[in-house]
CSV table of C-alpha atoms in Angstrom, one decimal:
chain,number,residue,atom,x,y,z
A,1,UNK,CA,17.8,0.6,3.5
A,2,UNK,CA,21.0,-1.1,4.9
A,3,UNK,CA,20.6,-4.0,2.6
A,4,UNK,CA,20.4,-1.9,-0.5
A,5,UNK,CA,23.4,0.1,0.6
A,6,UNK,CA,25.3,-3.1,1.2
A,7,UNK,CA,24.6,-4.4,-2.3
A,8,UNK,CA,25.4,-1.1,-3.9
A,9,UNK,CA,28.8,-1.0,-2.0
A,10,UNK,CA,29.6,-4.5,-3.3
A,11,UNK,CA,28.6,-3.8,-6.9
A,12,UNK,CA,30.6,-0.6,-6.8
A,13,UNK,CA,33.7,-2.5,-5.8
A,14,UNK,CA,33.1,-5.1,-8.5
A,15,UNK,CA,32.2,-2.5,-11.2
A,16,UNK,CA,33.8,0.8,-10.3
A,17,UNK,CA,32.8,2.2,-13.8
A,18,UNK,CA,29.1,1.8,-13.0
A,19,UNK,CA,27.0,4.3,-11.2
A,20,UNK,CA,24.8,2.3,-8.9
A,21,UNK,CA,21.8,4.2,-7.5
A,22,UNK,CA,19.4,3.4,-4.8
A,23,UNK,CA,15.6,4.0,-5.4
A,24,UNK,CA,14.2,4.3,-1.9
A,25,UNK,CA,10.8,2.8,-1.5
A,26,UNK,CA,8.4,2.0,1.4
A,27,UNK,CA,6.3,-1.1,0.9
A,28,UNK,CA,2.9,-1.8,2.4
A,29,UNK,CA,4.6,-4.2,4.7
A,30,UNK,CA,6.6,-1.3,6.1
A,31,UNK,CA,3.6,1.0,6.3
A,32,UNK,CA,1.1,-1.4,8.2
A,33,UNK,CA,2.4,-1.3,11.8
A,34,UNK,CA,-0.7,-2.1,13.8
A,35,UNK,CA,-1.4,-5.7,12.7
A,36,UNK,CA,0.7,-8.8,12.2
A,37,UNK,CA,1.7,-9.8,8.7
A,38,UNK,CA,-0.5,-12.9,8.8
A,39,UNK,CA,-3.5,-10.6,9.2
A,40,UNK,CA,-2.8,-8.2,6.3
A,41,UNK,CA,-1.6,-10.2,3.4
A,42,UNK,CA,1.6,-11.9,4.4
A,43,UNK,CA,5.1,-11.9,2.8
A,44,UNK,CA,4.0,-10.3,-0.5
A,45,UNK,CA,3.5,-7.0,1.2
A,46,UNK,CA,7.3,-6.4,1.2
A,47,UNK,CA,7.7,-7.3,-2.5
A,48,UNK,CA,4.9,-6.1,-4.7
A,49,UNK,CA,5.8,-2.4,-4.9
A,50,UNK,CA,9.4,-3.3,-5.8
A,51,UNK,CA,8.3,-5.6,-8.6
A,52,UNK,CA,6.1,-2.8,-10.0
A,53,UNK,CA,9.1,-0.5,-10.0
A,54,UNK,CA,11.2,-3.1,-11.9
A,55,UNK,CA,8.4,-3.8,-14.4
A,56,UNK,CA,8.0,-0.1,-15.1
A,57,UNK,CA,11.8,0.3,-15.6
A,58,UNK,CA,12.3,2.5,-12.6
A,59,UNK,CA,14.6,-0.1,-11.0
A,60,UNK,CA,16.9,-2.8,-12.3
A,61,UNK,CA,16.9,-5.1,-9.3
A,62,UNK,CA,15.4,-5.5,-5.8
A,63,UNK,CA,17.1,-6.5,-2.6
A,64,UNK,CA,14.9,-8.7,-0.3
A,65,UNK,CA,15.2,-10.5,3.0
A,66,UNK,CA,14.7,-14.0,1.6
A,67,UNK,CA,12.4,-15.0,4.5
A,68,UNK,CA,9.9,-12.2,3.3
A,69,UNK,CA,9.8,-13.4,-0.3
A,70,UNK,CA,6.8,-15.4,-1.5
A,71,UNK,CA,7.6,-19.0,-2.5
A,72,UNK,CA,6.6,-18.4,-6.1
A,73,UNK,CA,7.8,-15.3,-8.0
A,74,UNK,CA,5.4,-13.8,-10.5
A,75,UNK,CA,5.9,-14.3,-14.2
A,76,UNK,CA,8.7,-12.1,-15.6
A,77,UNK,CA,10.9,-12.2,-12.5
A,78,UNK,CA,13.6,-14.4,-11.2
A,79,UNK,CA,15.9,-14.7,-8.2
A,80,UNK,CA,19.3,-13.8,-9.7
A,81,UNK,CA,21.5,-14.2,-6.6
A,82,UNK,CA,21.5,-15.3,-3.0
A,83,UNK,CA,24.1,-13.6,-0.8
A,84,UNK,CA,26.1,-15.3,1.9
A,85,UNK,CA,23.9,-15.9,4.9
A,86,UNK,CA,24.2,-13.9,8.2
A,87,UNK,CA,23.4,-15.4,11.6
A,88,UNK,CA,20.1,-17.3,11.1
A,89,UNK,CA,19.3,-17.4,14.8
A,90,UNK,CA,16.6,-15.5,16.7
A,91,UNK,CA,17.8,-13.0,19.3
A,92,UNK,CA,16.5,-12.5,22.8
A,93,UNK,CA,16.4,-8.7,23.5
A,94,UNK,CA,15.6,-7.3,27.0
A,95,UNK,CA,16.7,-4.5,29.2
A,96,UNK,CA,16.2,-6.5,32.5
A,97,UNK,CA,16.6,-10.2,31.7
A,98,UNK,CA,19.5,-12.2,30.3
A,99,UNK,CA,17.4,-15.0,28.7
A,100,UNK,CA,14.0,-16.6,28.2
A,101,UNK,CA,14.8,-18.8,31.1
A,102,UNK,CA,15.3,-15.8,33.4
A,103,UNK,CA,11.8,-14.3,32.7
A,104,UNK,CA,9.3,-14.6,35.5
A,105,UNK,CA,5.9,-16.1,35.0
A,106,UNK,CA,3.5,-13.7,33.3
A,107,UNK,CA,6.2,-11.7,31.7
A,108,UNK,CA,5.2,-10.2,28.3
A,109,UNK,CA,7.3,-11.2,25.3
A,110,UNK,CA,6.8,-9.5,21.9
A,111,UNK,CA,7.2,-11.1,18.5
A,112,UNK,CA,5.8,-10.6,15.1
A,113,UNK,CA,6.1,-14.2,14.1
A,114,UNK,CA,3.6,-17.0,14.6
A,115,UNK,CA,6.6,-19.4,14.4
A,116,UNK,CA,8.3,-17.8,17.3
A,117,UNK,CA,5.0,-17.6,19.2
A,118,UNK,CA,4.4,-21.3,18.9
A,119,UNK,CA,8.0,-22.3,19.8
A,120,UNK,CA,8.1,-20.0,22.8
A,121,UNK,CA,4.6,-21.0,24.0
A,122,UNK,CA,5.5,-24.7,23.8
A,123,UNK,CA,8.7,-24.3,25.8
A,124,UNK,CA,7.6,-21.5,28.1
A,125,UNK,CA,3.9,-21.7,28.7
A,126,UNK,CA,4.1,-19.5,31.7
A,127,UNK,CA,5.0,-16.5,29.5
A,128,UNK,CA,2.5,-14.1,27.8
A,129,UNK,CA,3.2,-13.6,24.1
A,130,UNK,CA,1.9,-10.5,22.4
A,131,UNK,CA,2.2,-9.2,18.8
A,132,UNK,CA,5.0,-6.8,17.9
A,133,UNK,CA,5.0,-4.8,14.7
A,134,UNK,CA,6.9,-1.9,13.3
A,135,UNK,CA,10.4,-1.3,12.1
A,136,UNK,CA,13.4,-2.2,14.2
A,137,UNK,CA,13.6,1.2,15.9
A,138,UNK,CA,9.8,1.0,16.7
A,139,UNK,CA,10.1,-2.4,18.2
A,140,UNK,CA,13.1,-1.4,20.4
A,141,UNK,CA,11.3,1.7,21.4
A,142,UNK,CA,8.3,-0.3,22.7
A,143,UNK,CA,10.7,-2.5,24.7
A,144,UNK,CA,12.4,0.5,26.1
A,145,UNK,CA,9.1,2.1,27.1
A,146,UNK,CA,8.3,-1.0,29.2
A,147,UNK,CA,5.6,-2.4,27.0
A,148,UNK,CA,7.4,-5.7,26.9
A,149,UNK,CA,9.7,-7.5,29.3
A,150,UNK,CA,11.5,-8.9,26.2
A,151,UNK,CA,11.2,-9.1,22.5
A,152,UNK,CA,12.4,-11.7,20.0
A,153,UNK,CA,14.0,-10.4,16.8
A,154,UNK,CA,16.1,-11.8,13.9
A,155,UNK,CA,19.8,-11.6,15.0
A,156,UNK,CA,20.8,-10.8,11.4
A,157,UNK,CA,18.9,-7.6,11.4
A,158,UNK,CA,20.4,-6.4,14.6
A,159,UNK,CA,23.9,-7.2,13.6
A,160,UNK,CA,23.6,-5.6,10.2
A,161,UNK,CA,22.5,-2.3,11.7
A,162,UNK,CA,25.2,-2.3,14.3
A,163,UNK,CA,22.8,-3.1,17.2
A,164,UNK,CA,24.4,-6.4,18.2
A,165,UNK,CA,24.9,-5.0,21.7
A,166,UNK,CA,21.2,-5.1,22.2
A,167,UNK,CA,21.2,-8.9,22.0
A,168,UNK,CA,21.2,-10.4,25.5
A,169,UNK,CA,21.3,-14.0,24.2
A,170,UNK,CA,21.0,-15.9,20.9
A,171,UNK,CA,18.4,-18.7,20.7
A,172,UNK,CA,19.9,-22.0,19.6
A,173,UNK,CA,18.0,-23.7,16.8
A,174,UNK,CA,16.9,-26.4,19.3
A,175,UNK,CA,15.0,-23.7,21.1
A,176,UNK,CA,13.8,-21.5,18.2
A,177,UNK,CA,14.1,-23.1,14.8
A,178,UNK,CA,14.6,-20.4,12.3
A,179,UNK,CA,12.3,-19.4,9.4
A,180,UNK,CA,13.1,-20.5,5.9
A,181,UNK,CA,15.7,-18.2,4.5
A,182,UNK,CA,16.2,-16.3,7.7
A,183,UNK,CA,19.4,-14.2,7.8
A,184,UNK,CA,19.7,-14.3,4.0
A,185,UNK,CA,19.5,-11.5,1.3
A,186,UNK,CA,18.3,-12.3,-2.2
A,187,UNK,CA,18.4,-10.3,-5.4
A,188,UNK,CA,15.4,-10.3,-7.7
A,189,UNK,CA,15.5,-9.0,-11.3
A,190,UNK,CA,13.1,-8.7,-14.2
A,191,UNK,CA,13.5,-10.7,-17.3
A,192,UNK,CA,14.7,-8.3,-19.9
A,193,UNK,CA,14.8,-8.1,-23.6
A,194,UNK,CA,17.3,-5.3,-24.0
A,195,UNK,CA,20.4,-7.5,-23.8
A,196,UNK,CA,21.4,-6.6,-20.3
A,197,UNK,CA,22.4,-9.8,-18.5
A,198,UNK,CA,21.7,-9.0,-14.9
A,199,UNK,CA,22.2,-12.6,-13.8
A,200,UNK,CA,25.8,-12.6,-15.0
A,201,UNK,CA,26.4,-9.1,-13.6
A,202,UNK,CA,25.2,-10.3,-10.1
A,203,UNK,CA,26.9,-13.7,-10.3
A,204,UNK,CA,29.9,-12.7,-8.2
A,205,UNK,CA,27.6,-11.9,-5.3
A,206,UNK,CA,26.0,-15.3,-5.4
A,207,UNK,CA,26.9,-17.7,-2.5
A,208,UNK,CA,26.1,-21.3,-3.5
A,209,UNK,CA,26.0,-22.9,0.0
A,210,UNK,CA,23.5,-20.2,1.2
A,211,UNK,CA,21.5,-20.7,-2.0
A,212,UNK,CA,21.4,-24.5,-1.4
A,213,UNK,CA,20.2,-24.3,2.2
A,214,UNK,CA,17.6,-21.8,1.2
A,215,UNK,CA,16.3,-24.1,-1.6
A,216,UNK,CA,15.8,-26.9,0.9
A,217,UNK,CA,14.2,-24.7,3.6
A,218,UNK,CA,11.9,-22.9,1.2
A,219,UNK,CA,10.8,-26.2,-0.5
A,220,UNK,CA,9.4,-27.4,2.8
A,221,UNK,CA,7.4,-24.2,3.2
A,222,UNK,CA,6.3,-24.3,-0.5
A,223,UNK,CA,4.9,-27.8,-0.1
A,224,UNK,CA,2.5,-26.5,2.6
A,225,UNK,CA,1.5,-23.3,0.9
A,226,UNK,CA,4.3,-20.9,1.9
A,227,UNK,CA,2.0,-18.8,4.1
A,228,UNK,CA,3.0,-16.7,7.1
A,229,UNK,CA,-0.4,-17.5,8.6
A,230,UNK,CA,1.0,-20.8,9.8
A,231,UNK,CA,3.8,-21.5,12.3
A,232,UNK,CA,6.3,-23.3,10.2
A,233,UNK,CA,10.1,-23.4,10.6
A,234,UNK,CA,12.8,-25.0,8.5
A,235,UNK,CA,16.6,-24.7,8.9
A,236,UNK,CA,19.4,-26.4,7.0
A,237,UNK,CA,23.2,-26.5,7.5
A,238,UNK,CA,26.0,-28.0,5.4
A,239,UNK,CA,29.0,-29.9,6.6
A,240,UNK,CA,31.3,-31.0,3.8
A,241,UNK,CA,29.0,-32.1,1.0
A,242,UNK,CA,26.2,-33.1,3.3
A,243,UNK,CA,23.1,-31.1,4.3
A,244,UNK,CA,21.1,-31.5,7.5
A,245,UNK,CA,17.6,-30.2,7.3
A,246,UNK,CA,15.2,-29.8,10.2
A,247,UNK,CA,11.6,-28.5,10.0
A,248,UNK,CA,8.7,-27.9,12.4
A,249,UNK,CA,5.0,-27.3,12.1
A,250,UNK,CA,2.8,-26.2,15.1
A,251,UNK,CA,-0.4,-24.6,16.2
A,252,UNK,CA,0.1,-20.9,17.3
A,253,UNK,CA,-0.4,-21.9,21.0
A,254,UNK,CA,2.3,-24.5,20.8
A,255,UNK,CA,-0.1,-27.2,22.1
A,256,UNK,CA,0.5,-29.3,19.1
A,257,UNK,CA,3.9,-29.5,17.4
A,258,UNK,CA,5.5,-32.0,15.0
A,259,UNK,CA,9.0,-32.1,13.6
A,260,UNK,CA,11.1,-33.9,11.1
A,261,UNK,CA,14.7,-34.0,9.9
A,262,UNK,CA,16.8,-35.7,7.2
A,263,UNK,CA,20.4,-35.7,5.9
A,264,UNK,CA,21.5,-36.0,2.3
A,265,UNK,CA,23.8,-34.6,-0.4
A,266,UNK,CA,23.8,-30.7,-0.4
A,267,UNK,CA,23.5,-30.8,-4.2
A,268,UNK,CA,20.1,-32.5,-3.8
A,269,UNK,CA,18.7,-29.7,-1.7
A,270,UNK,CA,15.2,-29.6,-3.3
A,271,UNK,CA,14.8,-33.4,-2.9
A,272,UNK,CA,15.8,-33.2,0.7
A,273,UNK,CA,13.2,-30.4,1.3
A,274,UNK,CA,10.5,-32.7,-0.3
A,275,UNK,CA,11.6,-35.6,1.8
A,276,UNK,CA,11.3,-33.6,5.1
A,277,UNK,CA,8.0,-32.2,3.9
A,278,UNK,CA,6.6,-35.7,3.4
A,279,UNK,CA,7.8,-36.8,6.8
A,280,UNK,CA,5.8,-33.8,8.2
A,281,UNK,CA,2.8,-34.7,6.1
A,282,UNK,CA,2.9,-38.3,7.5
A,283,UNK,CA,2.4,-36.7,11.0
A,284,UNK,CA,-0.7,-34.8,9.8
A,285,UNK,CA,1.0,-31.5,9.1
A,286,UNK,CA,-1.8,-30.7,6.6
A,287,UNK,CA,-4.4,-31.1,9.2
A,288,UNK,CA,-2.5,-28.9,11.7
A,289,UNK,CA,-1.9,-26.2,9.1
A,290,UNK,CA,-5.5,-26.3,7.8
A,291,UNK,CA,-6.8,-25.8,11.3
A,292,UNK,CA,-4.4,-22.8,11.7
A,293,UNK,CA,-5.8,-21.2,8.5
A,294,UNK,CA,-9.4,-21.8,9.6
A,295,UNK,CA,-8.8,-20.2,12.9
A,296,UNK,CA,-7.1,-17.3,11.3
A,297,UNK,CA,-10.0,-16.8,8.9
A,298,UNK,CA,-12.5,-17.0,11.8
A,299,UNK,CA,-10.5,-14.4,13.7
A,300,UNK,CA,-10.5,-12.1,10.7
A,301,UNK,CA,-14.3,-12.5,10.3
A,302,UNK,CA,-14.8,-11.8,14.0
A,303,UNK,CA,-12.6,-8.7,13.8
A,304,UNK,CA,-14.6,-7.4,10.8
A,305,UNK,CA,-17.9,-8.1,12.5
A,306,UNK,CA,-16.7,-6.2,15.6
A,307,UNK,CA,-15.6,-3.2,13.4
A,308,UNK,CA,-19.0,-3.1,11.7
A,309,UNK,CA,-20.8,-3.3,15.0
A,310,UNK,CA,-18.8,-0.5,16.4
A,311,UNK,CA,-19.5,1.7,13.3
A,312,UNK,CA,-23.2,0.9,13.5
A,313,UNK,CA,-23.3,1.9,17.2
A,314,UNK,CA,-21.8,5.3,16.6
A,315,UNK,CA,-24.2,8.3,16.9
A,316,UNK,CA,-25.1,10.0,13.6
A,317,UNK,CA,-22.5,12.5,12.6
A,318,UNK,CA,-19.7,10.7,14.4
A,319,UNK,CA,-18.9,8.2,11.7
């Protein structure tokens, strides 16, 4: 809800004559808290209900965390604006330890991301990584109850909600390369035929440098399917008129990891994303990601088989 309030506040300042209302909604991604996103449908879980509301005329725009948006928007919708990026880094949160380096062997680290899982497993094989789902309060509550020695969260979310004090340390991109679009909000609108030009209305909120880095980062992910079922990271920065893009693909256990980077004109963000994707492809990124998807599918099949077996074993009347 913070992100919607933030956008309403900015629009109210720009257009004081307008009454900007928030339509509160809970998406399936918010409701499913006992499984990781990669197991229940991925990024689209946070978007579909909002698009239905816009298509039905109940809402004029939707505010998304860009990293949760699918690479391809459905027909009839477009990304009207990308807001200025917050801190894109991952945050180390713990009540007892100052950093990942300080954790003892066997310590349990919680994360909802296969990307973070792979990066941490590769660098800290002595740690135990377990899934972590739920909203921010739920995740922090699990940490405070001692279910985890530490959890890894997006720094932007903590800072936006006034919880920066919970951050013990920020993970440099060399340690935990961010996800495509991490720390960035995007505004999605429906294509309309009533003459209301939402793109022009939202234009003052658009931040071109943040949009350019997101184009490069998301292009890498798009080339390889844009799935949250695979550990993929891509992160771009701009200095002057030059962009530096880094990307990584790995197996979930971190045993196999490849990376690539390139520099070029910021205005050629999409081409730079394609260039880095091709560098990854040359290192067998497709093979790595295909293996990840196959393992995920097998794990889903095994889980369904176990559920069916458990149901079959129940005594009559206890189903």
